[in-house]
PDB file of C-alpha atoms and ligand atoms in Angstrom:
ATOM      1  CA  MET L  23       0.000   0.000   0.000  1.00 41.00           C
ATOM      2  CA  ILE L  24       1.480   3.312  -1.080  1.00 46.00           C
ATOM      3  CA  GLN L  25       1.547   6.054   1.523  1.00 48.00           C
ATOM      4  CA  ILE L  26       0.364   9.351   0.118  1.00 47.00           C
ATOM      5  CA  PRO L  27       2.692  12.011   1.540  1.00 50.00           C
ATOM      6  CA  SER L  28       0.992  14.942   3.191  1.00 48.00           C
ATOM      7  CA  ALA L  29       1.413  18.034   1.061  1.00 46.00           C
ATOM      8  CA  PRO L  30       0.433  21.614   1.890  1.00 49.00           C
ATOM      9  CA  SER L  31      -2.588  22.924   0.028  1.00 48.00           C
ATOM     10  CA  SER L  32      -0.314  24.955  -2.283  1.00 71.00           C
ATOM     11  CA  ALA L  33       1.243  21.775  -3.739  1.00 79.00           C
ATOM     12  CA  PRO L  34      -0.691  20.120  -6.583  1.00 86.00           C
ATOM     13  CA  SER L  35      -2.467  16.817  -5.930  1.00 92.00           C
ATOM     14  CA  ILE L  36      -0.580  13.811  -7.280  1.00 94.00           C
ATOM     15  CA  GLU L  37      -2.999  11.077  -6.216  1.00 93.00           C
ATOM     16  CA  GLN L  38      -3.946  10.253  -9.824  1.00 94.00           C
ATOM     17  CA  TYR L  39      -0.321   9.416 -10.671  1.00 95.00           C
ATOM     18  CA  LEU L  40       0.607   7.255  -7.662  1.00 95.00           C
ATOM     19  CA  GLY L  41       1.043   3.587  -8.458  1.00 89.00           C
ATOM     20  CA  LYS L  42       0.248   4.282 -12.122  1.00 91.00           C
ATOM     21  CA  ASN L  43       2.982   6.583 -13.412  1.00 95.00           C
ATOM     22  CA  VAL L  44       4.799   7.101 -10.118  1.00 98.00           C
ATOM     23  CA  HIS L  45       6.433   4.161  -8.338  1.00 98.00           C
ATOM     24  CA  LEU L  46       7.511   5.167  -4.854  1.00 98.00           C
ATOM     25  CA  LEU L  47       9.973   2.827  -3.100  1.00 98.00           C
ATOM     26  CA  PRO L  48       8.454   1.194  -0.008  1.00 98.00           C
ATOM     27  CA  GLN L  49       9.009   3.709   2.787  1.00 98.00           C
ATOM     28  CA  THR L  50      10.805   1.272   5.095  1.00 98.00           C
ATOM     29  CA  HIS L  51      12.730   2.205   8.211  1.00 98.00           C
ATOM     30  CA  GLN L  52      15.935   1.236   6.421  1.00 98.00           C
ATOM     31  CA  LEU L  53      15.225   3.654   3.552  1.00 98.00           C
ATOM     32  CA  ARG L  54      14.336   6.393   6.042  1.00 98.00           C
ATOM     33  CA  ALA L  55      17.624   5.810   7.874  1.00 98.00           C
ATOM     34  CA  LEU L  56      19.563   6.125   4.606  1.00 98.00           C
ATOM     35  CA  HIS L  57      17.714   9.356   3.833  1.00 98.00           C
ATOM     36  CA  THR L  58      18.465  10.631   7.333  1.00 98.00           C
ATOM     37  CA  VAL L  59      22.204  10.417   6.645  1.00 98.00           C
ATOM     38  CA  ILE L  60      22.165  12.196   3.303  1.00 98.00           C
ATOM     39  CA  ARG L  61      19.713  14.933   4.316  1.00 98.00           C
ATOM     40  CA  ASP L  62      21.825  15.944   7.326  1.00 98.00           C
ATOM     41  CA  ARG L  63      23.433  19.268   6.461  1.00 97.00           C
ATOM     42  CA  ASN L  64      26.496  18.151   8.459  1.00 97.00           C
ATOM     43  CA  ALA L  65      26.933  14.836   6.610  1.00 97.00           C
ATOM     44  CA  ARG L  66      30.509  14.106   5.574  1.00 97.00           C
ATOM     45  CA  ARG L  67      30.874  13.870   1.798  1.00 96.00           C
ATOM     46  CA  GLU L  68      32.056  10.253   1.941  1.00 97.00           C
ATOM     47  CA  ASP L  69      28.860   9.357   3.838  1.00 98.00           C
ATOM     48  CA  PHE L  70      26.732  11.403   1.464  1.00 98.00           C
ATOM     49  CA  VAL L  71      28.190   9.518  -1.511  1.00 98.00           C
ATOM     50  CA  PHE L  72      28.060   6.066   0.112  1.00 98.00           C
ATOM     51  CA  TYR L  73      24.458   6.299   1.339  1.00 98.00           C
ATOM     52  CA  SER L  74      23.196   8.036  -1.814  1.00 98.00           C
ATOM     53  CA  GLU L  75      24.671   5.164  -3.809  1.00 98.00           C
ATOM     54  CA  ARG L  76      22.844   2.661  -1.613  1.00 98.00           C
ATOM     55  CA  ILE L  77      19.516   4.337  -2.373  1.00 98.00           C
ATOM     56  CA  ILE L  78      20.417   4.570  -6.071  1.00 98.00           C
ATOM     57  CA  ARG L  79      21.008   0.817  -6.129  1.00 98.00           C
ATOM     58  CA  MET L  80      17.501   0.267  -4.694  1.00 98.00           C
ATOM     59  CA  LEU L  81      16.012   2.588  -7.307  1.00 98.00           C
ATOM     60  CA  VAL L  82      17.762   0.800 -10.150  1.00 98.00           C
ATOM     61  CA  GLU L  83      16.517  -2.581  -8.910  1.00 98.00           C
ATOM     62  CA  ALA L  84      12.951  -1.239  -8.655  1.00 98.00           C
ATOM     63  CA  SER L  85      13.189   0.183 -12.188  1.00 98.00           C
ATOM     64  CA  LEU L  86      14.285  -3.148 -13.634  1.00 98.00           C
ATOM     65  CA  ASN L  87      11.082  -4.660 -12.215  1.00 97.00           C
ATOM     66  CA  LEU L  88       9.101  -2.426 -14.591  1.00 97.00           C
ATOM     67  CA  LEU L  89      10.789  -3.735 -17.757  1.00 97.00           C
ATOM     68  CA  PRO L  90       9.129  -6.272 -20.055  1.00 97.00           C
ATOM     69  CA  PHE L  91      10.075  -9.929 -19.529  1.00 97.00           C
ATOM     70  CA  GLU L  92       9.509 -12.987 -21.704  1.00 98.00           C
ATOM     71  CA  LYS L  93       9.237 -16.702 -20.943  1.00 98.00           C
ATOM     72  CA  HIS L  94      12.592 -18.525 -20.901  1.00 98.00           C
ATOM     73  CA  ASP L  95      12.785 -22.126 -19.619  1.00 98.00           C
ATOM     74  CA  VAL L  96      16.068 -23.780 -18.598  1.00 98.00           C
ATOM     75  CA  GLN L  97      17.061 -27.299 -17.569  1.00 98.00           C
ATOM     76  CA  THR L  98      18.324 -27.605 -14.000  1.00 98.00           C
ATOM     77  CA  PRO L  99      21.305 -29.881 -13.097  1.00 98.00           C
ATOM     78  CA  VAL L 100      18.810 -32.392 -11.632  1.00 98.00           C
ATOM     79  CA  GLY L 101      16.943 -32.836 -14.891  1.00 98.00           C
ATOM     80  CA  ARG L 102      13.903 -30.668 -14.369  1.00 98.00           C
ATOM     81  CA  THR L 103      12.621 -27.669 -16.282  1.00 98.00           C
ATOM     82  CA  TYR L 104      12.642 -24.328 -14.556  1.00 98.00           C
ATOM     83  CA  GLU L 105       9.960 -22.135 -16.099  1.00 98.00           C
ATOM     84  CA  GLY L 106      11.925 -18.922 -16.097  1.00 98.00           C
ATOM     85  CA  LEU L 107      11.937 -15.399 -17.485  1.00 98.00           C
ATOM     86  CA  ARG L 108      14.447 -13.096 -19.143  1.00 97.00           C
ATOM     87  CA  PHE L 109      14.501  -9.447 -20.188  1.00 95.00           C
ATOM     88  CA  ALA L 110      12.515  -9.079 -23.396  1.00 95.00           C
ATOM     89  CA  SER L 111      14.037  -5.913 -24.797  1.00 94.00           C
ATOM     90  CA  LYS L 112      17.258  -3.997 -25.177  1.00 96.00           C
ATOM     91  CA  LEU L 113      18.022  -1.464 -22.489  1.00 98.00           C
ATOM     92  CA  CYS L 114      20.179   1.621 -22.072  1.00 98.00           C
ATOM     93  CA  GLY L 115      20.780   4.282 -19.441  1.00 98.00           C
ATOM     94  CA  VAL L 116      20.834   8.031 -20.047  1.00 98.00           C
ATOM     95  CA  SER L 117      22.209  10.350 -17.391  1.00 98.00           C
ATOM     96  CA  VAL L 118      21.391  14.022 -17.119  1.00 97.00           C
ATOM     97  CA  VAL L 119      24.800  15.591 -16.576  1.00 95.00           C
ATOM     98  CA  ARG L 120      26.064  16.460 -14.065  1.00 93.00           C
ATOM     99  CA  ALA L 121      24.095  15.072 -11.098  1.00 96.00           C
ATOM    100  CA  GLY L 122      22.703  12.132 -13.101  1.00 97.00           C
ATOM    101  CA  GLU L 123      26.236  10.773 -13.509  1.00 98.00           C
ATOM    102  CA  SER L 124      26.132   9.890  -9.803  1.00 98.00           C
ATOM    103  CA  MET L 125      23.687   7.108 -10.766  1.00 98.00           C
ATOM    104  CA  GLU L 126      25.754   5.484 -13.507  1.00 98.00           C
ATOM    105  CA  ALA L 127      27.838   3.265 -11.189  1.00 97.00           C
ATOM    106  CA  GLY L 128      24.694   1.868  -9.533  1.00 97.00           C
ATOM    107  CA  LEU L 129      23.269   0.974 -12.935  1.00 98.00           C
ATOM    108  CA  ARG L 130      26.522  -0.671 -14.066  1.00 97.00           C
ATOM    109  CA  GLU L 131      26.610  -2.770 -10.882  1.00 96.00           C
ATOM    110  CA  VAL L 132      23.479  -4.602 -12.005  1.00 95.00           C
ATOM    111  CA  CYS L 133      23.673  -4.260 -15.805  1.00 95.00           C
ATOM    112  CA  ARG L 134      27.337  -4.950 -16.515  1.00 93.00           C
ATOM    113  CA  SER L 135      27.947  -3.718 -20.067  1.00 92.00           C
ATOM    114  CA  ILE L 136      24.995  -1.389 -20.408  1.00 97.00           C
ATOM    115  CA  ARG L 137      25.257   1.490 -22.861  1.00 98.00           C
ATOM    116  CA  ILE L 138      24.937   4.893 -21.177  1.00 98.00           C
ATOM    117  CA  GLY L 139      24.112   8.060 -23.071  1.00 98.00           C
ATOM    118  CA  LYS L 140      24.434  11.572 -21.686  1.00 98.00           C
ATOM    119  CA  ILE L 141      22.397  14.733 -21.927  1.00 97.00           C
ATOM    120  CA  LEU L 142      23.909  17.934 -20.548  1.00 96.00           C
ATOM    121  CA  ILE L 143      21.300  20.274 -19.162  1.00 89.00           C
ATOM    122  CA  GLN L 144      22.064  22.988 -16.644  1.00 83.00           C
ATOM    123  CA  ARG L 145      19.641  25.174 -14.751  1.00 77.00           C
ATOM    124  CA  ASP L 146      20.472  28.847 -14.989  1.00 82.00           C
ATOM    125  CA  LYS L 147      21.570  29.817 -11.458  1.00 76.00           C
ATOM    126  CA  VAL L 148      19.331  32.912 -11.502  1.00 82.00           C
ATOM    127  CA  THR L 149      16.276  32.066 -13.647  1.00 83.00           C
ATOM    128  CA  LYS L 150      16.341  28.311 -12.738  1.00 77.00           C
ATOM    129  CA  LEU L 151      15.392  27.602 -16.371  1.00 83.00           C
ATOM    130  CA  PRO L 152      17.061  24.586 -18.037  1.00 86.00           C
ATOM    131  CA  LYS L 153      19.362  24.911 -21.051  1.00 88.00           C
ATOM    132  CA  LEU L 154      20.418  21.996 -23.287  1.00 91.00           C
ATOM    133  CA  TYR L 155      24.140  22.047 -24.108  1.00 94.00           C
ATOM    134  CA  TYR L 156      24.939  18.562 -25.395  1.00 94.00           C
ATOM    135  CA  ALA L 157      23.527  15.073 -26.031  1.00 96.00           C
ATOM    136  CA  SER L 158      25.318  11.822 -26.906  1.00 97.00           C
ATOM    137  CA  LEU L 159      23.050   8.775 -27.162  1.00 98.00           C
ATOM    138  CA  PRO L 160      23.217   5.208 -28.534  1.00 98.00           C
ATOM    139  CA  ALA L 161      22.372   5.246 -32.270  1.00 97.00           C
ATOM    140  CA  ASP L 162      19.602   2.660 -31.835  1.00 98.00           C
ATOM    141  CA  ILE L 163      18.075   4.294 -28.738  1.00 98.00           C
ATOM    142  CA  ALA L 164      14.600   4.332 -30.359  1.00 98.00           C
ATOM    143  CA  GLU L 165      14.581   0.500 -30.089  1.00 98.00           C
ATOM    144  CA  ARG L 166      15.602   0.418 -26.425  1.00 98.00           C
ATOM    145  CA  GLN L 167      13.924   0.782 -23.075  1.00 98.00           C
ATOM    146  CA  VAL L 168      15.528   3.874 -21.521  1.00 98.00           C
ATOM    147  CA  LEU L 169      16.381   4.408 -17.861  1.00 98.00           C
ATOM    148  CA  LEU L 170      16.674   8.185 -17.605  1.00 98.00           C
ATOM    149  CA  MET L 171      18.709   9.150 -14.538  1.00 98.00           C
ATOM    150  CA  ASP L 172      18.641  12.418 -12.609  1.00 98.00           C
ATOM    151  CA  PRO L 173      18.591  12.361  -8.783  1.00 98.00           C
ATOM    152  CA  MET L 174      16.501  15.546  -8.501  1.00 97.00           C
ATOM    153  CA  LEU L 175      13.104  16.269 -10.059  1.00 97.00           C
ATOM    154  CA  ALA L 176      12.113  19.715  -8.779  1.00 96.00           C
ATOM    155  CA  THR L 177      10.249  22.101 -11.124  1.00 94.00           C
ATOM    156  CA  GLY L 178      10.535  19.467 -13.853  1.00 95.00           C
ATOM    157  CA  GLY L 179      12.157  21.906 -16.289  1.00 93.00           C
ATOM    158  CA  SER L 180      15.365  19.853 -16.705  1.00 93.00           C
ATOM    159  CA  ALA L 181      13.456  16.574 -16.939  1.00 96.00           C
ATOM    160  CA  LEU L 182      11.065  17.909 -19.603  1.00 96.00           C
ATOM    161  CA  ALA L 183      14.024  19.118 -21.665  1.00 95.00           C
ATOM    162  CA  ALA L 184      15.773  15.729 -21.327  1.00 97.00           C
ATOM    163  CA  ILE L 185      12.596  13.789 -22.158  1.00 97.00           C
ATOM    164  CA  GLN L 186      12.082  15.941 -25.267  1.00 96.00           C
ATOM    165  CA  VAL L 187      15.594  15.001 -26.472  1.00 96.00           C
ATOM    166  CA  LEU L 188      14.659  11.304 -26.147  1.00 98.00           C
ATOM    167  CA  LEU L 189      11.295  11.764 -27.899  1.00 98.00           C
ATOM    168  CA  ASP L 190      12.995  13.655 -30.734  1.00 97.00           C
ATOM    169  CA  LYS L 191      15.297  10.626 -31.175  1.00 97.00           C
ATOM    170  CA  GLY L 192      12.218   8.410 -31.608  1.00 98.00           C
ATOM    171  CA  VAL L 193      12.028   6.831 -28.131  1.00 98.00           C
ATOM    172  CA  PRO L 194       8.360   6.052 -27.369  1.00 98.00           C
ATOM    173  CA  GLU L 195       7.143   7.754 -24.182  1.00 98.00           C
ATOM    174  CA  GLU L 196       6.131   4.399 -22.692  1.00 98.00           C
ATOM    175  CA  ASN L 197       9.745   3.143 -23.047  1.00 98.00           C
ATOM    176  CA  ILE L 198      11.098   5.815 -20.695  1.00 98.00           C
ATOM    177  CA  ILE L 199      11.547   5.104 -16.986  1.00 98.00           C
ATOM    178  CA  PHE L 200      12.748   8.191 -15.139  1.00 98.00           C
ATOM    179  CA  ILE L 201      14.693   7.411 -11.952  1.00 98.00           C
ATOM    180  CA  ASN L 202      15.247   9.977  -9.216  1.00 98.00           C
ATOM    181  CA  LEU L 203      16.003  10.074  -5.504  1.00 98.00           C
ATOM    182  CA  LEU L 204      13.812  13.012  -4.609  1.00 98.00           C
ATOM    183  CA  THR L 205      10.849  14.588  -6.265  1.00 98.00           C
ATOM    184  CA  VAL L 206       8.038  16.922  -5.349  1.00 98.00           C
ATOM    185  CA  PRO L 207       4.358  17.254  -6.411  1.00 97.00           C
ATOM    186  CA  GLU L 208       5.175  20.183  -8.712  1.00 97.00           C
ATOM    187  CA  GLY L 209       7.744  18.084 -10.615  1.00 97.00           C
ATOM    188  CA  ILE L 210       5.500  15.014 -10.822  1.00 98.00           C
ATOM    189  CA  THR L 211       2.616  17.083 -12.180  1.00 97.00           C
ATOM    190  CA  ALA L 212       4.848  18.818 -14.737  1.00 97.00           C
ATOM    191  CA  VAL L 213       6.326  15.557 -16.061  1.00 98.00           C
ATOM    192  CA  CYS L 214       3.428  13.092 -15.746  1.00 97.00           C
ATOM    193  CA  GLY L 215       0.859  15.679 -16.862  1.00 96.00           C
ATOM    194  CA  ARG L 216       2.790  16.219 -20.111  1.00 97.00           C
ATOM    195  CA  HIS L 217       3.894  12.575 -20.566  1.00 98.00           C
ATOM    196  CA  PRO L 218       1.150  10.282 -19.215  1.00 96.00           C
ATOM    197  CA  LYS L 219       2.779   7.060 -20.491  1.00 97.00           C
ATOM    198  CA  LEU L 220       6.164   7.685 -18.882  1.00 98.00           C
ATOM    199  CA  ARG L 221       6.960   5.933 -15.601  1.00 98.00           C
ATOM    200  CA  LEU L 222       8.818   7.500 -12.733  1.00 98.00           C
ATOM    201  CA  VAL L 223      10.626   5.673  -9.921  1.00 98.00           C
ATOM    202  CA  THR L 224      11.541   7.666  -6.830  1.00 98.00           C
ATOM    203  CA  SER L 225      12.587   7.139  -3.227  1.00 98.00           C
ATOM    204  CA  SER L 226      10.848  10.215  -1.777  1.00 98.00           C
ATOM    205  CA  ILE L 227       8.095  12.672  -2.586  1.00 98.00           C
ATOM    206  CA  GLU L 228       8.884  15.919  -0.814  1.00 98.00           C
ATOM    207  CA  GLU L 229       6.382  18.477   0.480  1.00 97.00           C
ATOM    208  CA  ARG L 230       6.917  21.297  -2.008  1.00 96.00           C
ATOM    209  CA  LEU L 231       9.372  23.701  -3.631  1.00 97.00           C
ATOM    210  CA  ASN L 232      10.677  26.788  -1.894  1.00 96.00           C
ATOM    211  CA  GLU L 233      10.943  30.207  -3.574  1.00 95.00           C
ATOM    212  CA  ASN L 234      14.389  29.246  -4.958  1.00 92.00           C
ATOM    213  CA  ALA L 235      13.077  26.054  -6.616  1.00 93.00           C
ATOM    214  CA  TYR L 236      14.713  23.808  -4.000  1.00 96.00           C
ATOM    215  CA  MET L 237      12.712  20.944  -2.524  1.00 98.00           C
ATOM    216  CA  LEU L 238      11.517  20.969   1.110  1.00 98.00           C
ATOM    217  CA  PRO L 239      12.510  19.392   3.445  1.00 98.00           C
ATOM    218  CA  GLY L 240      14.958  18.412   0.701  1.00 98.00           C
ATOM    219  CA  ILE L 241      18.640  17.758   0.457  1.00 98.00           C
ATOM    220  CA  GLY L 242      20.123  21.010  -0.895  1.00 97.00           C
ATOM    221  CA  ASP L 243      22.094  20.934  -4.139  1.00 96.00           C
ATOM    222  CA  PHE L 244      22.631  17.227  -4.771  1.00 97.00           C
ATOM    223  CA  GLY L 245      25.262  17.652  -7.499  1.00 96.00           C
ATOM    224  CA  ASP L 246      27.370  20.020  -5.402  1.00 96.00           C
ATOM    225  CA  ARG L 247      27.214  17.740  -2.346  1.00 97.00           C
ATOM    226  CA  PHE L 248      27.930  14.532  -4.289  1.00 98.00           C
ATOM    227  CA  PHE L 249      30.806  15.923  -6.335  1.00 97.00           C
ATOM    228  CA  GLY L 250      32.244  18.118  -3.558  1.00 96.00           C
ATOM    229  CA  THR L 251      31.734  21.507  -5.202  1.00 95.00           C
ATOM    230  CA  ASP L 252      29.612  22.939  -2.389  1.00 83.00           C
ATOM    231  CA  VAL L 253      32.550  24.406  -0.431  1.00 76.00           C
TER     232      VAL L 253
HETATM  233  C1  PRP T  30      19.768  19.763 -10.686  1.00 67.65           C
HETATM  234  C2  PRP T  30      19.303  18.346 -10.863  1.00 67.65           C
HETATM  235  C3  PRP T  30      18.323  18.428 -11.994  1.00 67.65           C
HETATM  236  C4  PRP T  30      17.734  19.775 -11.796  1.00 67.65           C
HETATM  237  C5  PRP T  30      16.365  19.606 -11.222  1.00 67.65           C
HETATM  238  O1  PRP T  30      20.706  20.085 -11.622  1.00 67.65           O
HETATM  239  O2  PRP T  30      20.322  17.437 -11.094  1.00 67.65           O
HETATM  240  O3  PRP T  30      18.920  18.274 -13.259  1.00 67.65           O
HETATM  241  O4  PRP T  30      18.558  20.476 -10.869  1.00 67.65           O
HETATM  242  O5  PRP T  30      15.710  20.805 -11.125  1.00 67.65           O
HETATM  243  P1  PRP T  30      14.438  21.194 -11.997  1.00 67.65           P
HETATM  244  O6  PRP T  30      13.512  20.010 -11.914  1.00 67.65           O
HETATM  245  O7  PRP T  30      13.915  22.415 -11.337  1.00 67.65           O
HETATM  246  O8  PRP T  30      14.885  21.450 -13.406  1.00 67.65           O
HETATM  247  P2  PRP T  30      21.571  21.442 -11.622  1.00 67.65           P
HETATM  248  O9  PRP T  30      21.101  22.335 -12.720  1.00 67.65           O
HETATM  249  O10 PRP T  30      21.573  22.021 -10.230  1.00 67.65           O
HETATM  250  O11 PRP T  30      22.998  20.984 -12.070  1.00 67.65           O
HETATM  251  P3  PRP T  30      24.006  19.824 -11.549  1.00 67.65           P
HETATM  252  O12 PRP T  30      23.592  18.575 -12.257  1.00 67.65           O
HETATM  253  O13 PRP T  30      25.349  20.310 -12.008  1.00 67.65           O
HETATM  254  O14 PRP T  30      23.920  19.733 -10.052  1.00 67.65           O
HETATM  255  N1  URA T  31      18.290  20.488  -7.626  1.00 67.65           N
HETATM  256  C1  URA T  31      18.853  20.083  -6.462  1.00 67.65           C
HETATM  257  O1  URA T  31      20.018  19.659  -6.452  1.00 67.65           O
HETATM  258  N2  URA T  31      18.113  20.165  -5.338  1.00 67.65           N
HETATM  259  C2  URA T  31      16.853  20.638  -5.318  1.00 67.65           C
HETATM  260  O2  URA T  31      16.239  20.691  -4.245  1.00 67.65           O
HETATM  261  C3  URA T  31      16.289  21.069  -6.522  1.00 67.65           C
HETATM  262  C4  URA T  31      17.017  20.980  -7.667  1.00 67.65           C
END
């Protein structure tokens, strides 16, 4: 049973998306303890990186559950048939540079030789609007399921720009699974409202955005904290 986070009246309702487009990791005590470490403003960077990567690994595993599988039987060493399954389609990752690169190692841990494309989008520090600088993607990306990786989905501006790059390359909306650590009702509404067939996997739905487009209670600037450019 998915817990619907309490949101102030100013945040849009996301009930219609939960469990359909939005897959929230089970809010276990373990997950909450991992979040407690990385949300602490006094967390050491090595702890921030280590515990973020643990959550990323959980997100990647949850995303793989959403992929299509096909029947694949094998013979066991004791002469019986195991009625198994295997992935039914090609897969690739796409990270939104820079913060999305923090999720590449977690994806490679479970999908050894996976192809990973990159899209460079940066939010203007003042206007908070996203700007596309660069994209490098597998040539056959239109035939693949795509795990789009960005740890933060706030206003949704960066995500919408990244998703548009994928759509322009011919990736069907329903083949995109967007993975993030933290999101907020405003970001969910922006992305799922525009792209109703896309699926989103997250480990936390925050209360709302503040006036500087940061999530509350939030984590601060994820990229700066992960890559050590915050001091
Ligand atoms: C962060 C984050 C997202 C974006 C989310 O990137 O990684 O890409 O903000 O915010 P939005 O939903 O309001 O667009 P940022 O531009 O701070 O750059 P970084 O990757 O270098 O940290
Ligand atoms: N990007 C971040 O790194 N953090 C936020 O809260 C919002 C956007």
